Each structure stands twice: as structure tokens, then as C-alpha cells.
mmCIF file of C-alpha atoms and ligand atoms in Angstrom:
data_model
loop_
_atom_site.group_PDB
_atom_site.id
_atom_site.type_symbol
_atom_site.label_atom_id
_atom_site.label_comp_id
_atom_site.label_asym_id
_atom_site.label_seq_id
_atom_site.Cartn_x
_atom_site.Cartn_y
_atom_site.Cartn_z
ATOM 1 C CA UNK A 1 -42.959 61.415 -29.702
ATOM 2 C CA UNK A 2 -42.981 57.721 -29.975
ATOM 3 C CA UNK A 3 -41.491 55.635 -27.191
ATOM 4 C CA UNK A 4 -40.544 51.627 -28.406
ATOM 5 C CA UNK A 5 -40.394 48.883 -26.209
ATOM 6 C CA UNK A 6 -42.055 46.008 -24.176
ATOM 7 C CA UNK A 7 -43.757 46.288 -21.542
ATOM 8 C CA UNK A 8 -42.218 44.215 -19.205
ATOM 9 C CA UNK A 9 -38.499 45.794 -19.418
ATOM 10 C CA UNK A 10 -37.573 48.047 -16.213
ATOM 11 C CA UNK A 11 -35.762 50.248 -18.789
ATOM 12 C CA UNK A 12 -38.627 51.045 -20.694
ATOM 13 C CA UNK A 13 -41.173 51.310 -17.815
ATOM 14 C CA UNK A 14 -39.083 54.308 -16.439
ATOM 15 C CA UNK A 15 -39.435 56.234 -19.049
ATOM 16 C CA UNK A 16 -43.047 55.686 -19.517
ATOM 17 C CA UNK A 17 -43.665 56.452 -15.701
ATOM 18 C CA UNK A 18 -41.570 59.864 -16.305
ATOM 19 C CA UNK A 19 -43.623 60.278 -19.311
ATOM 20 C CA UNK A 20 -47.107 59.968 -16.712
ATOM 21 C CA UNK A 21 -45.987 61.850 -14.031
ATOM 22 C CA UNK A 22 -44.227 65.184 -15.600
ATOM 23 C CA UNK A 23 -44.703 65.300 -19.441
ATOM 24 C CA UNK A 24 -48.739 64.652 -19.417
ATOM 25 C CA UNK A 25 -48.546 61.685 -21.178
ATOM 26 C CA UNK A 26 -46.904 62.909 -23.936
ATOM 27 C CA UNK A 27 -45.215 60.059 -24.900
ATOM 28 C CA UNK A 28 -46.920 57.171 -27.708
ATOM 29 C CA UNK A 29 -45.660 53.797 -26.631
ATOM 30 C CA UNK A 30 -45.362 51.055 -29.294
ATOM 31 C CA UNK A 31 -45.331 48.155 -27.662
ATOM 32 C CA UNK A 32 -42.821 45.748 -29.517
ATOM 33 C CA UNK A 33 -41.858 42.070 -29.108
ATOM 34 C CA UNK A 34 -38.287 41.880 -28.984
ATOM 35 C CA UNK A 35 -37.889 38.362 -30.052
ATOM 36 C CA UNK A 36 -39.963 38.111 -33.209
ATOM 37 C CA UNK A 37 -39.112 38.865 -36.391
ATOM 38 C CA UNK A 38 -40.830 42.203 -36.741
ATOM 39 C CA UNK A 39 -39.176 43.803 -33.563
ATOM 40 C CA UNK A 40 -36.093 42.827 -34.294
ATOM 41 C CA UNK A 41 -36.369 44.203 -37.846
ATOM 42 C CA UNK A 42 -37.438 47.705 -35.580
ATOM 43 C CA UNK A 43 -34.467 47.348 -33.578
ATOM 44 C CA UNK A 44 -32.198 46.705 -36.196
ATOM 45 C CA UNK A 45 -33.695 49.634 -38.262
ATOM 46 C CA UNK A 46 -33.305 52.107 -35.007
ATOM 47 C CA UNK A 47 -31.017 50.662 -32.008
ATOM 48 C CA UNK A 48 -27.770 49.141 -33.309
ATOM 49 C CA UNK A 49 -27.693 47.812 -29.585
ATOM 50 C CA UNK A 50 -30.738 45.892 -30.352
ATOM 51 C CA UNK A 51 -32.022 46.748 -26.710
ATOM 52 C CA UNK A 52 -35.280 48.814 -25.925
ATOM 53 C CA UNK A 53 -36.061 51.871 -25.353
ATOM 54 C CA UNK A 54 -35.607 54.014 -27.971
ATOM 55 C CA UNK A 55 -37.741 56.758 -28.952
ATOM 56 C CA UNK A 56 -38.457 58.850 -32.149
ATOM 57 C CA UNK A 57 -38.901 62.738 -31.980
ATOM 58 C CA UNK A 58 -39.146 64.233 -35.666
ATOM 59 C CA UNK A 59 -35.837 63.690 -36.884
ATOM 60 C CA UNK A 60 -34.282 62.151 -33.600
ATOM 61 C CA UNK A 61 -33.687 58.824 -33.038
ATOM 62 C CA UNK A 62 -32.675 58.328 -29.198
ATOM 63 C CA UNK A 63 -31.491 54.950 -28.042
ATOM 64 C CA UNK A 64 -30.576 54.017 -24.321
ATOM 65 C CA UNK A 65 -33.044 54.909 -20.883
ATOM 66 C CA UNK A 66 -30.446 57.331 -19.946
ATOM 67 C CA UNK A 67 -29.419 59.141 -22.858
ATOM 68 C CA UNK A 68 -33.718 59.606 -23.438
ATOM 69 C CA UNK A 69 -34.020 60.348 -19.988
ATOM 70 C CA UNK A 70 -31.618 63.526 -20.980
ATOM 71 C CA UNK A 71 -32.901 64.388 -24.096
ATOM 72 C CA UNK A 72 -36.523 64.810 -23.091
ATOM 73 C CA UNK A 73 -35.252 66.486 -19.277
ATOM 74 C CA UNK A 74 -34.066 69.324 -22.155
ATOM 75 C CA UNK A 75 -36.970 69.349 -24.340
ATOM 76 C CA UNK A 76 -39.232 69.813 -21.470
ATOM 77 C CA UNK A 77 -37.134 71.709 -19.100
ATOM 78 C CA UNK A 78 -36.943 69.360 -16.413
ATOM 79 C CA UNK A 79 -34.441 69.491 -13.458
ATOM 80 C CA UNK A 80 -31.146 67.826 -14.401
ATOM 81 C CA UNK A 81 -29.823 65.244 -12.212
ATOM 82 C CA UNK A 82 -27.349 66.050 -10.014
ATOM 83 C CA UNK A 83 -24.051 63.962 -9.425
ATOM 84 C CA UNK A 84 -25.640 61.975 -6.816
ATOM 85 C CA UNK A 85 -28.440 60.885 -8.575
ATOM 86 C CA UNK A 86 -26.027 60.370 -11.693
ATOM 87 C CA UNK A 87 -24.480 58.013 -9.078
ATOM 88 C CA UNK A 88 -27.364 56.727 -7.605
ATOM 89 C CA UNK A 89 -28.665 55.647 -11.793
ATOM 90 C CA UNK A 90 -25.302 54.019 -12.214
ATOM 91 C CA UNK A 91 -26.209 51.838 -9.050
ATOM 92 C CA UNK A 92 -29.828 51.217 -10.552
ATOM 93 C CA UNK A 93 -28.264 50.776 -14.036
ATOM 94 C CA UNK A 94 -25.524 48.374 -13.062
ATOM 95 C CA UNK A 95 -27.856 45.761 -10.788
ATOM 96 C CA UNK A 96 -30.916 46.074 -13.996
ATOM 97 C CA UNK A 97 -28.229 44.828 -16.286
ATOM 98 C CA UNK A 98 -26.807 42.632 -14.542
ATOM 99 C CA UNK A 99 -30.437 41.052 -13.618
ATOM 100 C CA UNK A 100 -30.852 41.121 -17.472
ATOM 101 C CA UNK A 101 -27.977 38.764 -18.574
ATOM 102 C CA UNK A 102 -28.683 36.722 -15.227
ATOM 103 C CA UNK A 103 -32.359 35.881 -16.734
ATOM 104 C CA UNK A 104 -31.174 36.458 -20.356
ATOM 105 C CA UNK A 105 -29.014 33.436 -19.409
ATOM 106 C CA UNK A 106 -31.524 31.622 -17.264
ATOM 107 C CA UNK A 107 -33.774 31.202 -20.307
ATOM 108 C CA UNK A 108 -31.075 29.909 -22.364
ATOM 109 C CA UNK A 109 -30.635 26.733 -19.874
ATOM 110 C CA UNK A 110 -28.044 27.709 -17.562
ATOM 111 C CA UNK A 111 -28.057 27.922 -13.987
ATOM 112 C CA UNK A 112 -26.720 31.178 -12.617
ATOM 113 C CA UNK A 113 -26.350 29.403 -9.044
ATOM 114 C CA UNK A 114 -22.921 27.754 -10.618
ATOM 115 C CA UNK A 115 -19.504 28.421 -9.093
ATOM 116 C CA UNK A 116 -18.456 30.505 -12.078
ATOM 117 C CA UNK A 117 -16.615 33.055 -12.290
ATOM 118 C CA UNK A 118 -19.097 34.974 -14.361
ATOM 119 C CA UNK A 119 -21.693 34.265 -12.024
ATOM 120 C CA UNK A 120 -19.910 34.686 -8.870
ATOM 121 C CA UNK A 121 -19.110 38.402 -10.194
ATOM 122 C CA UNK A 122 -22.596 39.432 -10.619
ATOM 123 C CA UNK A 123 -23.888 37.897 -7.332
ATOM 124 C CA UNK A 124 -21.062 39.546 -5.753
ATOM 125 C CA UNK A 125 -22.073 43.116 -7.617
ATOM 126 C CA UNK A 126 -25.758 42.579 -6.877
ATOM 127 C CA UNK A 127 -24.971 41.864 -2.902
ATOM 128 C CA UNK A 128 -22.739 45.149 -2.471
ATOM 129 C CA UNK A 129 -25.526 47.233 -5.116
ATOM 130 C CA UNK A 130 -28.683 46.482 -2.813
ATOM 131 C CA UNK A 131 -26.830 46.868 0.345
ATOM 132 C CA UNK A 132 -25.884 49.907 -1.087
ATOM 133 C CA UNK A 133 -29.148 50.511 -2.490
ATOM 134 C CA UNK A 134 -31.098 49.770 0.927
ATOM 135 C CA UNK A 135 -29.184 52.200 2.845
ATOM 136 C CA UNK A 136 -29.788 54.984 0.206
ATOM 137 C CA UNK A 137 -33.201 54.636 0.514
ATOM 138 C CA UNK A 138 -33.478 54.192 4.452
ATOM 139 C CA UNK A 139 -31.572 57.945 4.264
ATOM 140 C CA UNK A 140 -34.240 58.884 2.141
ATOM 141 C CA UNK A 141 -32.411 59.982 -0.762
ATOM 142 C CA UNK A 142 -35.201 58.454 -2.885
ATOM 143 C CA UNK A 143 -37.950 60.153 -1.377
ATOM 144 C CA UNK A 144 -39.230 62.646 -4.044
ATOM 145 C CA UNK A 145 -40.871 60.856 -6.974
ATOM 146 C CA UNK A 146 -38.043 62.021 -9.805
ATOM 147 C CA UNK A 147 -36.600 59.993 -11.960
ATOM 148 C CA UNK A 148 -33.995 58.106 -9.909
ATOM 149 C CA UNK A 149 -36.806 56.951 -7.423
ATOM 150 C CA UNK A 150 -38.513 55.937 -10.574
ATOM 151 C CA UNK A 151 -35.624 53.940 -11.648
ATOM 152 C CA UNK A 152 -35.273 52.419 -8.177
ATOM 153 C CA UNK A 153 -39.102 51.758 -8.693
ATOM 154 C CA UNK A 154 -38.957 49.562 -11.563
ATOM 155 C CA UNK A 155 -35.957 48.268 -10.872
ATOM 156 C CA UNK A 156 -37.594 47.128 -7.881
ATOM 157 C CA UNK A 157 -40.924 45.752 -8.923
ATOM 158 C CA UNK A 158 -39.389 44.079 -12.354
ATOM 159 C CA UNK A 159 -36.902 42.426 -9.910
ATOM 160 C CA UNK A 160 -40.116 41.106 -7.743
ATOM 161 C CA UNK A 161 -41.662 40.131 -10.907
ATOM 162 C CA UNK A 162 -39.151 37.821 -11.915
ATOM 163 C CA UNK A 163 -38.451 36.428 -8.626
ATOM 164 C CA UNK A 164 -34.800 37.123 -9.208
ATOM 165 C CA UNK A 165 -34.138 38.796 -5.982
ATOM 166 C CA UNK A 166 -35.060 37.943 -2.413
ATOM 167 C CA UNK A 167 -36.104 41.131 -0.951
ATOM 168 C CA UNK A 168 -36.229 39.397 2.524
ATOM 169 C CA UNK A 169 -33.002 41.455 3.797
ATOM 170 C CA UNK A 170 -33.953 45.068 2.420
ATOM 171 C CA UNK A 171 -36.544 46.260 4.517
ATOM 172 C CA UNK A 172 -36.270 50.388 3.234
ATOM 173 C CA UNK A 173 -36.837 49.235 -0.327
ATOM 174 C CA UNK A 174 -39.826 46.664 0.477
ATOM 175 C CA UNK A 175 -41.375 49.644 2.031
ATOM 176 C CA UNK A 176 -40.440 52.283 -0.542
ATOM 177 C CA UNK A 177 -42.130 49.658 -3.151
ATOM 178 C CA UNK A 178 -45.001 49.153 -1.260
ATOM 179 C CA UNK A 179 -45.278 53.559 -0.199
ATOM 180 C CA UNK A 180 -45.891 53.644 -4.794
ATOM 181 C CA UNK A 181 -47.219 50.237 -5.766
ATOM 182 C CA UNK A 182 -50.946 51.731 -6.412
ATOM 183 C CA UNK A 183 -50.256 54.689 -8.024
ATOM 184 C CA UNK A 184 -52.470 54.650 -10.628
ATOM 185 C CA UNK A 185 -49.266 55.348 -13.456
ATOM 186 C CA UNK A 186 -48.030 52.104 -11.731
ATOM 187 C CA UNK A 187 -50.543 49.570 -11.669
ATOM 188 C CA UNK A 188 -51.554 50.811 -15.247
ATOM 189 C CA UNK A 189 -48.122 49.890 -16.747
ATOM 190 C CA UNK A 190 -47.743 46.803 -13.908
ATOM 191 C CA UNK A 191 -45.964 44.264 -16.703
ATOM 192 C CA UNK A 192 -47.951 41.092 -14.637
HETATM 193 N N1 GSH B 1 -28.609 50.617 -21.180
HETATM 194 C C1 GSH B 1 -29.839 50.269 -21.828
HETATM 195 C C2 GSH B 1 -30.275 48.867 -21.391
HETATM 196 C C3 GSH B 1 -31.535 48.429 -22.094
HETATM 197 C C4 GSH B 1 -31.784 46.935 -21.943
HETATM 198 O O1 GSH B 1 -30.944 46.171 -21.452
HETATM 199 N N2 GSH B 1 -32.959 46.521 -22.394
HETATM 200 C C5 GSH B 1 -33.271 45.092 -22.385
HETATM 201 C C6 GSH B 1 -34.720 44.859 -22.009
HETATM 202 S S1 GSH B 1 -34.918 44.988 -20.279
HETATM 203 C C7 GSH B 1 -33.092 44.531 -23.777
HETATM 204 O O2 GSH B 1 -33.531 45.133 -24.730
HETATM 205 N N3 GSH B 1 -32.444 43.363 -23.881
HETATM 206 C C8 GSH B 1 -32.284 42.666 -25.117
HETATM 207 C C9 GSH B 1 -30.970 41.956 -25.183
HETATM 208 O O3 GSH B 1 -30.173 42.069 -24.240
HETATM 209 O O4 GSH B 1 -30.749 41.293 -26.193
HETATM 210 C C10 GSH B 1 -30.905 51.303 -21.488
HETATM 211 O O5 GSH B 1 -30.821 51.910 -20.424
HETATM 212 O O6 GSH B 1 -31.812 51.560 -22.309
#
């Protein structure tokens, strides 16, 4: 099986950190530069979204963290999520994204601290999604290392990396970052 992405996207380190921790490594990761000519002709030739992951299994081509996330939880018999943790990935899924366009945006030239209406909906998103965020994981809901605490986990960290959130006001989640930052899985695919 043959995982494709870069190494710094949250999306793709998830995967690769499920891959560590309950398929034995299992999964080949290709790291690909999304930007240069070669990656995109990848990601043209395999993810019509043009986003990474996406992962090759014989004759399966699986785009999209989530939909992988499924498709190897069936191949390898791990638990499904429940609806809370489907929940709790929508959170994680919603505040990555919008992160994404925010920098996506930022390295085009334009400041996301403008009073526009695009930007005022995603601060307004990402303020409710880590308050909501920080109380989940001050009731512990993340506290077994599955895959929504992995989510949270890069989510977390790539956040950090980027210096796109202050963490300042979230307590719970500086500490559940800190509780997994030297697992060895961690440091080894640490995108700095
Ligand atoms: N829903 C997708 C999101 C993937 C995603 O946004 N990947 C980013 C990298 S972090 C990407 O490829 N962005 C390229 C672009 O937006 O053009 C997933 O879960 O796999």
C-alpha cells in the first residue's frame, strides 16, 4: 500500500501516524511536492481534488484522510468510529481546512486579519471549533491514542508549526500536545 503526500500536511500525517501505531508500518509513503510539476502531474493522474492524501492498494485508488481512514479501518479490522468521534473529525476537519485556505491565502499576499467577510467567517468558525475543541479534550474524550486523538494531534502540532493559532487560551490541548510530542512515531514524522 502506497500512501502520497507531503510531509508537512496534517491530513497526511494522520494517516501515517495510524499507519505507525496499529497497521505495523504497513503503509509506503511517497513523499510528493505538491507544487511542482511532477506532483501535480500525480495528483492530476490520481486525486481529481488535487489535495493529498491519497493512497494506492492494488486496484484502489483512495482519495481524502477520511474516506482512507475507512477503507484501511476495514481492511485491517479496526474499530469503527462511533458518532461522536464522526463528530469530533468533523470539528478537526472543519478548523484543518479552514487553516489551509487561511495560509493557502496568506502565501498568495493577502492578509487574513482584514474585515472581510470571508475572513471574519473563518475566524469566527475557528474561535467556536477550539473552544469547542478545548473542552472536549479537558473531558477527556481524546484520551485513548485512536484516530480522532491523532487527528486532534496533528491538527494541533501543524497549527503550532505554522504559527497560525495562538494556543495561549487552550490550556487541555497545550497539555494533550505536550502528554504525545516525543513519541517516537511523532518526532519521526515532525514536518520541522
Ligand atoms: N479533505 C481532504 C483535505 C486534504 C487537504 O486539504 N490537503 C491539503 C494539504 S494540507 C492540500 O492538498 N491542499 C492543496 C490545495 O488546497 O490546493 C482530506 O482529508 O484528505
Amino acid at each position: 500500500m502506497d500512501l502520497y503526500g507531503s510531509t508537512t500536511s496534517p491530513f497526511v500525517r494522520r494517516t501515517r501516524l495510524l499507519s505507525s501505531a496499529y497497521l505495523d508500518d504497513g503503509l509506503v509513503f511517497h513523499d510528493i511536492d505538491i507544487f511542482d510539476q511532477q506532483g501535480r502531474e500525480l495528483l492530476s493522474q490520481h486525486n481529481p481534488t488535487l489535495k493529498v492524501p491519497f493512497l494506492l492498494d492494488g486496484e484502489h485508488n483512495i482519495y481524502d484522510s477520511r474516506v482512507i481512514f475507512r477503507y484501511l479501518a476495514k481492511k485491517f479490522d479496526l474499530n469503527e468510529l462511533n458518532w461522536q468521534q464522526e463528530n469530533q473529525l468533523t470539528l478537526i476537519d472543519a478548523a484543518s481546512d479552514s487553516l489551509v485556505e487561511i495560509l493557502l491565502l496568506m502565501r498568495s499576499g493577502i492578509d487574513p486579519s482584514q474585515n472581510a467577510l470571508f475572513f471574519n467567517l473563518q475566524r469566527e468558525r475557528l474561535g467556536k471549533l477550539f473552544a469547542v475543541l478545548e473542552q472536549q479534550v479537558e473531558r477527556g474524550e481524546y484520551n485513548d491514542w485512536y484516530y480522532p486523538a491523532i487527528c486532534l494531534y496533528c491538527l494541533i502540532d501543524w497549527a503550532m508549526f505554522r504559527e497560525l493559532v495562538d494556543f495561549s487560551p487552550y490550556p487541555s490541548m497545550r497539555a494533550f500536545h505536550q502528554q504525545y510530542a516525543s513519541r517516537d512515531d511523532i518526532t519521526r514524522t515532525d514536518p520541522r
